[in-house]
mmCIF file of C-alpha atoms in Angstrom:
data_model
loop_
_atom_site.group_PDB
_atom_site.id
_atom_site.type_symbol
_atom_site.label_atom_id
_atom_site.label_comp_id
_atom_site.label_asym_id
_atom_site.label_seq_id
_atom_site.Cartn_x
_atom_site.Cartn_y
_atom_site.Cartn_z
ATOM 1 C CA UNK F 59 29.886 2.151 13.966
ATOM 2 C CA UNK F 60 26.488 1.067 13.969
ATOM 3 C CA UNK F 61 25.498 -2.820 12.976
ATOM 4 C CA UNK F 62 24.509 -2.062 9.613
ATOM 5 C CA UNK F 63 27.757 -1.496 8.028
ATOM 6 C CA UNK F 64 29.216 -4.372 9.558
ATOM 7 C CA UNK F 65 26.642 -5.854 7.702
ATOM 8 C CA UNK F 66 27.465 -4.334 4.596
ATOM 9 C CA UNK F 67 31.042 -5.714 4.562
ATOM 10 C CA UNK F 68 29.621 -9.129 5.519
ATOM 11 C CA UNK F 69 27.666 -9.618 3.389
ATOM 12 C CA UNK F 70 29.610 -7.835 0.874
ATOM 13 C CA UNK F 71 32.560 -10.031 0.795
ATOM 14 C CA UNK F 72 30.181 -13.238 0.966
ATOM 15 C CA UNK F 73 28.519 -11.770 -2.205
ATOM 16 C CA UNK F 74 32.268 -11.448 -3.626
ATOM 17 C CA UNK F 75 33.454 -15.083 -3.133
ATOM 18 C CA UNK F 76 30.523 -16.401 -3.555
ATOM 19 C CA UNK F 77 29.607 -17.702 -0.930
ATOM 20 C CA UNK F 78 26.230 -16.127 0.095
ATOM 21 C CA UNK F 79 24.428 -19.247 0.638
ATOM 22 C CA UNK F 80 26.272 -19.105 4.099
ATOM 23 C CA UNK F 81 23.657 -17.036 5.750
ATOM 24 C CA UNK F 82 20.102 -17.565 6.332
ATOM 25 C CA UNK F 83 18.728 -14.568 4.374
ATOM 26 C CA UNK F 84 14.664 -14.469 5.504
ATOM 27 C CA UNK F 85 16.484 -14.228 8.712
ATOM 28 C CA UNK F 86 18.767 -11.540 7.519
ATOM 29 C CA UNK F 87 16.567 -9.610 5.295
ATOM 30 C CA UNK F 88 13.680 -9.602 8.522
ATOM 31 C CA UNK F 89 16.446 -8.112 10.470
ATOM 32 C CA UNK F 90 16.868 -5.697 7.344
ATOM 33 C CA UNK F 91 13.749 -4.810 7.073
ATOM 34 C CA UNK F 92 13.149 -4.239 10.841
ATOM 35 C CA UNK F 93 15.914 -1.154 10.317
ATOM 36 C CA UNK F 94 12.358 0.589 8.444
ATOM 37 C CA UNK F 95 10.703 2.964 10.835
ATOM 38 C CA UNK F 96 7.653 4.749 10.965
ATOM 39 C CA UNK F 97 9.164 8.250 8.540
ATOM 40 C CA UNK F 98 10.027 5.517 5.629
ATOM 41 C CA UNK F 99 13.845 6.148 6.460
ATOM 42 C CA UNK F 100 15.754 3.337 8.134
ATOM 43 C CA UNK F 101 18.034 2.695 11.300
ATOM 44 C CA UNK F 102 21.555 1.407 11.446
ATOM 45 C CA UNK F 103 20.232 -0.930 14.750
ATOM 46 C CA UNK F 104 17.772 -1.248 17.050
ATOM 47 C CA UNK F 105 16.167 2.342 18.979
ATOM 48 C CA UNK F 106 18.367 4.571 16.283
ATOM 49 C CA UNK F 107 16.980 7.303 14.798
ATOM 50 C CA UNK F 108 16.517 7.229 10.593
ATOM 51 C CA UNK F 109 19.350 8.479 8.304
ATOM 52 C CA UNK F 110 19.891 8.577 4.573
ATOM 53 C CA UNK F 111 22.997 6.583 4.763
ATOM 54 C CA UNK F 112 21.746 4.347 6.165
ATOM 55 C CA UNK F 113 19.279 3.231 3.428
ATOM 56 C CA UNK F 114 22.558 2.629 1.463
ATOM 57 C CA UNK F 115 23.708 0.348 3.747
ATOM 58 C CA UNK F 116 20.452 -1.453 4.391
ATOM 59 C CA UNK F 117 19.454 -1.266 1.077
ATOM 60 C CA UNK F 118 22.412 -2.656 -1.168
ATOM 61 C CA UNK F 119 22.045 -5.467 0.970
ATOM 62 C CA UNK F 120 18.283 -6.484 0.675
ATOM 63 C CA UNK F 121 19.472 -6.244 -2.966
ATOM 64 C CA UNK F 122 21.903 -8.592 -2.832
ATOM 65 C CA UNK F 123 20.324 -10.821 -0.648
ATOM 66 C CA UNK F 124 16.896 -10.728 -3.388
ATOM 67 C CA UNK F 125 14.779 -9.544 -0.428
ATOM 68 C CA UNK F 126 14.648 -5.690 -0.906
ATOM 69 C CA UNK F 127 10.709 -6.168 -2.140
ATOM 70 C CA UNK F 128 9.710 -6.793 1.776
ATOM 71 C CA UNK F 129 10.512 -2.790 2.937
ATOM 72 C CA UNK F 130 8.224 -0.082 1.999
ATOM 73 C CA UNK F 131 9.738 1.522 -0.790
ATOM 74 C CA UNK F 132 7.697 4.416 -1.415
ATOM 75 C CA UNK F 133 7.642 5.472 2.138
ATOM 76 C CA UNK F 134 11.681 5.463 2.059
ATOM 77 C CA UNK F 135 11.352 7.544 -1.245
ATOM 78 C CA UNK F 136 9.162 9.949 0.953
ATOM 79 C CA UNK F 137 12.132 9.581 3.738
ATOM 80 C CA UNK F 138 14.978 10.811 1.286
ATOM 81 C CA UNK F 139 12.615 13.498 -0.303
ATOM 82 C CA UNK F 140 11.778 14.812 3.418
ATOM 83 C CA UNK F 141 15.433 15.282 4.164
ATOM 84 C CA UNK F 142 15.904 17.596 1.224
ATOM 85 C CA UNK F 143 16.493 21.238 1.430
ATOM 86 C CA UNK F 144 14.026 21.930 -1.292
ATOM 87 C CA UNK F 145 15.544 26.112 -1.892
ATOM 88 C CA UNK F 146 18.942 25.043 -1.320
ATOM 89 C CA UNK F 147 19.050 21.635 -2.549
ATOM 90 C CA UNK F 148 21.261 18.728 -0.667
ATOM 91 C CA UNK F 149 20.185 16.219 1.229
ATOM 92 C CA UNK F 150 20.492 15.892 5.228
ATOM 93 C CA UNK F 151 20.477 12.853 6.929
ATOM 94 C CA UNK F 152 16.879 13.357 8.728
ATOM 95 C CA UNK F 153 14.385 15.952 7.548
ATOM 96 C CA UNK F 154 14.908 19.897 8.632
ATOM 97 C CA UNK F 155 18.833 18.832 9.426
ATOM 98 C CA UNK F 156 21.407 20.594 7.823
ATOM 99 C CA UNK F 157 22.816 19.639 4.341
ATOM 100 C CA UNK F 158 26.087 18.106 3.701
ATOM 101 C CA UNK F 159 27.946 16.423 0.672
ATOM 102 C CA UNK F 160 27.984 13.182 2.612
ATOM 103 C CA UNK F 161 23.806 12.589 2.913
ATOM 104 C CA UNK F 162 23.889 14.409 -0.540
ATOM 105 C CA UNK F 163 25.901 11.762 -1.773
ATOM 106 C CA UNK F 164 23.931 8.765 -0.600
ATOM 107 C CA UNK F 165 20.708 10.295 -0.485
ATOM 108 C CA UNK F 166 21.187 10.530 -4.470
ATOM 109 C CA UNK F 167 22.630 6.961 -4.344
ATOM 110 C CA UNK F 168 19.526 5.545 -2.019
ATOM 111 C CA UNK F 169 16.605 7.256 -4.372
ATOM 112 C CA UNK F 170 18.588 5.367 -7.575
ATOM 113 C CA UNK F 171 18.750 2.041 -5.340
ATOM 114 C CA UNK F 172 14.842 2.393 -4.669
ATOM 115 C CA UNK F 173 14.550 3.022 -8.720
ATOM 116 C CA UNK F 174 16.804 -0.402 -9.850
ATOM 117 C CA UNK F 175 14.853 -1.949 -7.524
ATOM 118 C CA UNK F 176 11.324 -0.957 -8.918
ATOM 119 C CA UNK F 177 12.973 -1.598 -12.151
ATOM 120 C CA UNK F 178 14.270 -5.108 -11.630
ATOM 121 C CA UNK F 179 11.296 -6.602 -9.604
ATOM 122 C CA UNK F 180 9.063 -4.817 -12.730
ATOM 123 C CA UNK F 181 11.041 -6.997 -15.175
ATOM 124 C CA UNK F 182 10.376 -9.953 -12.645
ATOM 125 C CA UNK F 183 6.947 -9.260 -12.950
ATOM 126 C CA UNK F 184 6.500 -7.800 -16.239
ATOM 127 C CA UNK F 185 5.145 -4.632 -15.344
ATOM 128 C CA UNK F 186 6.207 -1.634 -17.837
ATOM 129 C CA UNK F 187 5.507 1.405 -15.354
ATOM 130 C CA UNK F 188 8.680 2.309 -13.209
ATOM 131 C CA UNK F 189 9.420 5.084 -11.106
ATOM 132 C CA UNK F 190 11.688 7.582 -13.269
ATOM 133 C CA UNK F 191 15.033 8.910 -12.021
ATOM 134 C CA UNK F 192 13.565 12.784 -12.659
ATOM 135 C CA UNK F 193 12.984 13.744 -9.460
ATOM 136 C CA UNK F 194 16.563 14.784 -8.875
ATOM 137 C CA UNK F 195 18.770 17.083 -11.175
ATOM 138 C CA UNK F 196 22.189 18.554 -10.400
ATOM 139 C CA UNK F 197 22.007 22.112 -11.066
ATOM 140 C CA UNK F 198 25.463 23.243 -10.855
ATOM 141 C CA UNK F 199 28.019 20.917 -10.702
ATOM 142 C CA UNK F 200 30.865 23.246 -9.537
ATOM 143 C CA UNK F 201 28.349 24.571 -6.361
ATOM 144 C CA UNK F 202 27.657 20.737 -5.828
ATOM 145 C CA UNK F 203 31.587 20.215 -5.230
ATOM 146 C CA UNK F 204 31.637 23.326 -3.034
ATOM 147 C CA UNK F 205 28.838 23.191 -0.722
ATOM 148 C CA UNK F 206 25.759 20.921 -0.931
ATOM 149 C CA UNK F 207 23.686 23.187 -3.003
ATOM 150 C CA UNK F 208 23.401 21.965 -6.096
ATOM 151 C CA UNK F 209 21.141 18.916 -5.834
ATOM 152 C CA UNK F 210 16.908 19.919 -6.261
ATOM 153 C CA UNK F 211 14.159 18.317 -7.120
ATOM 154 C CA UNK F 212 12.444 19.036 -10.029
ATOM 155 C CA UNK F 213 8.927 20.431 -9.838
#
């Protein structure tokens, strides 16, 4: 299991009972944000190659901890976009992999993280332009539940 989701739970159940103000989170969203490699995607630890579930993992959590405005969000965007099979449509977990419902799944869930994100630090700021959740569409909901081929992205 890689250090990440360990993380997740963590901090998850901290978030839960409230008690978040346990943890040190510059410290915690630095380590975070370290997971962010060169492609945009990000790591589950140190020296492991980028996945799309990952950013759910790593993600969610900057969110919770109010740091997820220190990663590169548009390069992670670029990451997720990358690992999709743009004639089949799914999502792999690194670009030019093969699909599968599971990177499908979060890849979709990761790209709407990145957008609530944009969203809420806008309000923060008061900026009016966000990033619009149009770049994906499910095309067939039935082939989506079969095999990985119903998520595209709109031209």
């Amino acid at each position: 299991m890689a250090i990440v989701t360990a993380v997740f739970c963590c901090v998850g159940a901290l978030a839960i009972t409230g008690s978040l103000y346990h943890i040190d989170k510059d410290l915690l969203g630095w380590w975070l944000c370290e997971r962010q490699v060169k492609s945009g995607g990000l790591n589950g630890h140190p020296e492991k190659l980028p996945n799309v579930c990952y950013s759910w993992w790593v993600l969610s959590r900057l969110i919770m901890i109010d740091r997820v405005q220190w990663i590169h969000k548009e390069k992670l965007v670029k990451f997720i976009l990358d690992c999709q099979d743009k004639e089949k449509g799914g999502i792999s977990d690194r670009p030019d992999d093969v699909v599968d419902v599971f990177h499908s799944y979060f890849g979709v869930a990761d790209y709407q993280l990145v957008a609530v994100a944009c969203l809420s630090l806008a309000a923060k700021v008061e900026k009016t332009q966000v990033p619009l959740l149009l770049d994906f569409q499910v095309c067939d909901i039935a082939l989506l539940n079969t095999q990985c081929g119903g998520i595209k992205i709109c031209d």
